[in-house]
Amino acid sequence: MTNKDTLTTAPAGTDFPGKTLGIVGLVVAIIANLIGLIISAIALSQSKKAGYKNTPALAGVIVGAILTVLGIIFGIVGVVGAMSMATYTTY
């Protein structure tokens, strides 16, 4: 196994590719799910290419994916509920 196969953590006080973008992606994933998911995925990719572990980016991907799926489910339930209420309304 070569040194490139393992992900390492950055030394204290140093910055690595994708670190800031990972934090931004995590924050944006809470507010704008799909956009945050994409930003976090890009940050995670940059960090993996550089050989570093990026925990905020991974958390942003997870949070963004979960909230996006929940948003889609609630959207579908809301549309179906509104349509079913409209069919039962009498004038």
JSON list of N, CA, C and O in Angstrom, two decimals, residues 53-78:
[
{"chain": "A", "resi": 53, "resn": "LYS", "atom": "N", "xyz": [-8.22, 14.16, 4.47]},
{"chain": "A", "resi": 53, "resn": "LYS", "atom": "CA", "xyz": [-9.57, 13.84, 4.92]},
{"chain": "A", "resi": 53, "resn": "LYS", "atom": "C", "xyz": [-10.29, 15.16, 5.21]},
{"chain": "A", "resi": 53, "resn": "LYS", "atom": "O", "xyz": [-9.76, 16.02, 5.92]},
{"chain": "A", "resi": 54, "resn": "ASN", "atom": "N", "xyz": [-11.49, 15.32, 4.65]},
{"chain": "A", "resi": 54, "resn": "ASN", "atom": "CA", "xyz": [-12.24, 16.56, 4.82]},
{"chain": "A", "resi": 54, "resn": "ASN", "atom": "C", "xyz": [-13.58, 16.24, 5.47]},
{"chain": "A", "resi": 54, "resn": "ASN", "atom": "O", "xyz": [-14.58, 15.99, 4.80]},
{"chain": "A", "resi": 55, "resn": "THR", "atom": "N", "xyz": [-13.62, 16.26, 6.79]},
{"chain": "A", "resi": 55, "resn": "THR", "atom": "CA", "xyz": [-14.83, 15.90, 7.54]},
{"chain": "A", "resi": 55, "resn": "THR", "atom": "C", "xyz": [-15.98, 16.88, 7.31]},
{"chain": "A", "resi": 55, "resn": "THR", "atom": "O", "xyz": [-17.11, 16.44, 7.13]},
{"chain": "A", "resi": 56, "resn": "PRO", "atom": "N", "xyz": [-15.76, 18.20, 7.28]},
{"chain": "A", "resi": 56, "resn": "PRO", "atom": "CA", "xyz": [-16.89, 19.10, 7.01]},
{"chain": "A", "resi": 56, "resn": "PRO", "atom": "C", "xyz": [-17.52, 18.87, 5.64]},
{"chain": "A", "resi": 56, "resn": "PRO", "atom": "O", "xyz": [-18.74, 18.95, 5.49]},
{"chain": "A", "resi": 57, "resn": "ALA", "atom": "N", "xyz": [-16.71, 18.58, 4.65]},
{"chain": "A", "resi": 57, "resn": "ALA", "atom": "CA", "xyz": [-17.25, 18.32, 3.31]},
{"chain": "A", "resi": 57, "resn": "ALA", "atom": "C", "xyz": [-18.08, 17.03, 3.30]},
{"chain": "A", "resi": 57, "resn": "ALA", "atom": "O", "xyz": [-19.14, 16.97, 2.69]},
{"chain": "A", "resi": 58, "resn": "LEU", "atom": "N", "xyz": [-17.60, 16.00, 3.99]},
{"chain": "A", "resi": 58, "resn": "LEU", "atom": "CA", "xyz": [-18.35, 14.75, 4.08]},
{"chain": "A", "resi": 58, "resn": "LEU", "atom": "C", "xyz": [-19.67, 14.98, 4.81]},
{"chain": "A", "resi": 58, "resn": "LEU", "atom": "O", "xyz": [-20.72, 14.48, 4.37]},
{"chain": "A", "resi": 59, "resn": "ALA", "atom": "N", "xyz": [-19.64, 15.75, 5.88]},
{"chain": "A", "resi": 59, "resn": "ALA", "atom": "CA", "xyz": [-20.87, 16.07, 6.60]},
{"chain": "A", "resi": 59, "resn": "ALA", "atom": "C", "xyz": [-21.82, 16.87, 5.72]},
{"chain": "A", "resi": 59, "resn": "ALA", "atom": "O", "xyz": [-23.03, 16.67, 5.74]},
{"chain": "A", "resi": 60, "resn": "GLY", "atom": "N", "xyz": [-21.28, 17.78, 4.92]},
{"chain": "A", "resi": 60, "resn": "GLY", "atom": "CA", "xyz": [-22.10, 18.56, 3.99]},
{"chain": "A", "resi": 60, "resn": "GLY", "atom": "C", "xyz": [-22.77, 17.70, 2.94]},
{"chain": "A", "resi": 60, "resn": "GLY", "atom": "O", "xyz": [-23.92, 17.93, 2.58]},
{"chain": "A", "resi": 61, "resn": "VAL", "atom": "N", "xyz": [-22.05, 16.71, 2.45]},
{"chain": "A", "resi": 61, "resn": "VAL", "atom": "CA", "xyz": [-22.63, 15.78, 1.47]},
{"chain": "A", "resi": 61, "resn": "VAL", "atom": "C", "xyz": [-23.78, 15.00, 2.12]},
{"chain": "A", "resi": 61, "resn": "VAL", "atom": "O", "xyz": [-24.86, 14.86, 1.53]},
{"chain": "A", "resi": 62, "resn": "ILE", "atom": "N", "xyz": [-23.56, 14.51, 3.32]},
{"chain": "A", "resi": 62, "resn": "ILE", "atom": "CA", "xyz": [-24.59, 13.72, 4.01]},
{"chain": "A", "resi": 62, "resn": "ILE", "atom": "C", "xyz": [-25.81, 14.58, 4.33]},
{"chain": "A", "resi": 62, "resn": "ILE", "atom": "O", "xyz": [-26.95, 14.21, 4.03]},
{"chain": "A", "resi": 63, "resn": "VAL", "atom": "N", "xyz": [-25.58, 15.75, 4.93]},
{"chain": "A", "resi": 63, "resn": "VAL", "atom": "CA", "xyz": [-26.69, 16.64, 5.29]},
{"chain": "A", "resi": 63, "resn": "VAL", "atom": "C", "xyz": [-27.44, 17.10, 4.04]},
{"chain": "A", "resi": 63, "resn": "VAL", "atom": "O", "xyz": [-28.67, 17.09, 3.99]},
{"chain": "A", "resi": 64, "resn": "GLY", "atom": "N", "xyz": [-26.69, 17.49, 3.01]},
{"chain": "A", "resi": 64, "resn": "GLY", "atom": "CA", "xyz": [-27.32, 17.94, 1.77]},
{"chain": "A", "resi": 64, "resn": "GLY", "atom": "C", "xyz": [-28.15, 16.86, 1.11]},
{"chain": "A", "resi": 64, "resn": "GLY", "atom": "O", "xyz": [-29.26, 17.11, 0.63]},
{"chain": "A", "resi": 65, "resn": "ALA", "atom": "N", "xyz": [-27.64, 15.63, 1.11]},
{"chain": "A", "resi": 65, "resn": "ALA", "atom": "CA", "xyz": [-28.38, 14.52, 0.49]},
{"chain": "A", "resi": 65, "resn": "ALA", "atom": "C", "xyz": [-29.65, 14.20, 1.27]},
{"chain": "A", "resi": 65, "resn": "ALA", "atom": "O", "xyz": [-30.73, 14.04, 0.69]},
{"chain": "A", "resi": 66, "resn": "ILE", "atom": "N", "xyz": [-29.54, 14.14, 2.59]},
{"chain": "A", "resi": 66, "resn": "ILE", "atom": "CA", "xyz": [-30.71, 13.81, 3.42]},
{"chain": "A", "resi": 66, "resn": "ILE", "atom": "C", "xyz": [-31.78, 14.89, 3.29]},
{"chain": "A", "resi": 66, "resn": "ILE", "atom": "O", "xyz": [-32.96, 14.60, 3.09]},
{"chain": "A", "resi": 67, "resn": "LEU", "atom": "N", "xyz": [-31.38, 16.16, 3.40]},
{"chain": "A", "resi": 67, "resn": "LEU", "atom": "CA", "xyz": [-32.35, 17.24, 3.33]},
{"chain": "A", "resi": 67, "resn": "LEU", "atom": "C", "xyz": [-32.96, 17.38, 1.92]},
{"chain": "A", "resi": 67, "resn": "LEU", "atom": "O", "xyz": [-34.13, 17.74, 1.79]},
{"chain": "A", "resi": 68, "resn": "THR", "atom": "N", "xyz": [-32.18, 17.08, 0.88]},
{"chain": "A", "resi": 68, "resn": "THR", "atom": "CA", "xyz": [-32.73, 17.11, -0.47]},
{"chain": "A", "resi": 68, "resn": "THR", "atom": "C", "xyz": [-33.78, 16.03, -0.66]},
{"chain": "A", "resi": 68, "resn": "THR", "atom": "O", "xyz": [-34.86, 16.29, -1.20]},
{"chain": "A", "resi": 69, "resn": "VAL", "atom": "N", "xyz": [-33.49, 14.83, -0.20]},
{"chain": "A", "resi": 69, "resn": "VAL", "atom": "CA", "xyz": [-34.46, 13.73, -0.31]},
{"chain": "A", "resi": 69, "resn": "VAL", "atom": "C", "xyz": [-35.71, 14.04, 0.50]},
{"chain": "A", "resi": 69, "resn": "VAL", "atom": "O", "xyz": [-36.84, 13.83, 0.03]},
{"chain": "A", "resi": 70, "resn": "LEU", "atom": "N", "xyz": [-35.54, 14.55, 1.72]},
{"chain": "A", "resi": 70, "resn": "LEU", "atom": "CA", "xyz": [-36.70, 14.91, 2.53]},
{"chain": "A", "resi": 70, "resn": "LEU", "atom": "C", "xyz": [-37.52, 16.02, 1.87]},
{"chain": "A", "resi": 70, "resn": "LEU", "atom": "O", "xyz": [-38.76, 15.99, 1.90]},
{"chain": "A", "resi": 71, "resn": "GLY", "atom": "N", "xyz": [-36.86, 16.98, 1.26]},
{"chain": "A", "resi": 71, "resn": "GLY", "atom": "CA", "xyz": [-37.57, 18.06, 0.55]},
{"chain": "A", "resi": 71, "resn": "GLY", "atom": "C", "xyz": [-38.38, 17.53, -0.61]},
{"chain": "A", "resi": 71, "resn": "GLY", "atom": "O", "xyz": [-39.52, 17.95, -0.85]},
{"chain": "A", "resi": 72, "resn": "ILE", "atom": "N", "xyz": [-37.81, 16.57, -1.35]},
{"chain": "A", "resi": 72, "resn": "ILE", "atom": "CA", "xyz": [-38.53, 15.98, -2.46]},
{"chain": "A", "resi": 72, "resn": "ILE", "atom": "C", "xyz": [-39.74, 15.20, -1.95]},
{"chain": "A", "resi": 72, "resn": "ILE", "atom": "O", "xyz": [-40.84, 15.31, -2.50]},
{"chain": "A", "resi": 73, "resn": "ILE", "atom": "N", "xyz": [-39.55, 14.42, -0.90]},
{"chain": "A", "resi": 73, "resn": "ILE", "atom": "CA", "xyz": [-40.66, 13.63, -0.33]},
{"chain": "A", "resi": 73, "resn": "ILE", "atom": "C", "xyz": [-41.77, 14.55, 0.17]},
{"chain": "A", "resi": 73, "resn": "ILE", "atom": "O", "xyz": [-42.95, 14.34, -0.15]},
{"chain": "A", "resi": 74, "resn": "PHE", "atom": "N", "xyz": [-41.42, 15.59, 0.93]},
{"chain": "A", "resi": 74, "resn": "PHE", "atom": "CA", "xyz": [-42.44, 16.52, 1.43]},
{"chain": "A", "resi": 74, "resn": "PHE", "atom": "C", "xyz": [-43.12, 17.27, 0.29]},
{"chain": "A", "resi": 74, "resn": "PHE", "atom": "O", "xyz": [-44.31, 17.56, 0.37]},
{"chain": "A", "resi": 75, "resn": "GLY", "atom": "N", "xyz": [-42.37, 17.58, -0.75]},
{"chain": "A", "resi": 75, "resn": "GLY", "atom": "CA", "xyz": [-42.96, 18.24, -1.91]},
{"chain": "A", "resi": 75, "resn": "GLY", "atom": "C", "xyz": [-43.98, 17.36, -2.60]},
{"chain": "A", "resi": 75, "resn": "GLY", "atom": "O", "xyz": [-45.08, 17.82, -2.96]},
{"chain": "A", "resi": 76, "resn": "ILE", "atom": "N", "xyz": [-43.64, 16.10, -2.78]},
{"chain": "A", "resi": 76, "resn": "ILE", "atom": "CA", "xyz": [-44.58, 15.16, -3.41]},
{"chain": "A", "resi": 76, "resn": "ILE", "atom": "C", "xyz": [-45.81, 14.98, -2.55]},
{"chain": "A", "resi": 76, "resn": "ILE", "atom": "O", "xyz": [-46.95, 15.01, -3.05]},
{"chain": "A", "resi": 77, "resn": "VAL", "atom": "N", "xyz": [-45.62, 14.78, -1.24]},
{"chain": "A", "resi": 77, "resn": "VAL", "atom": "CA", "xyz": [-46.75, 14.62, -0.34]},
{"chain": "A", "resi": 77, "resn": "VAL", "atom": "C", "xyz": [-47.63, 15.87, -0.34]},
{"chain": "A", "resi": 77, "resn": "VAL", "atom": "O", "xyz": [-48.86, 15.77, -0.35]},
{"chain": "A", "resi": 78, "resn": "GLY", "atom": "N", "xyz": [-47.02, 17.04, -0.37]},
{"chain": "A", "resi": 78, "resn": "GLY", "atom": "CA", "xyz": [-47.78, 18.28, -0.40]},
{"chain": "A", "resi": 78, "resn": "GLY", "atom": "C", "xyz": [-48.61, 18.44, -1.66]},
{"chain": "A", "resi": 78, "resn": "GLY", "atom": "O", "xyz": [-49.77, 18.84, -1.61]}
]
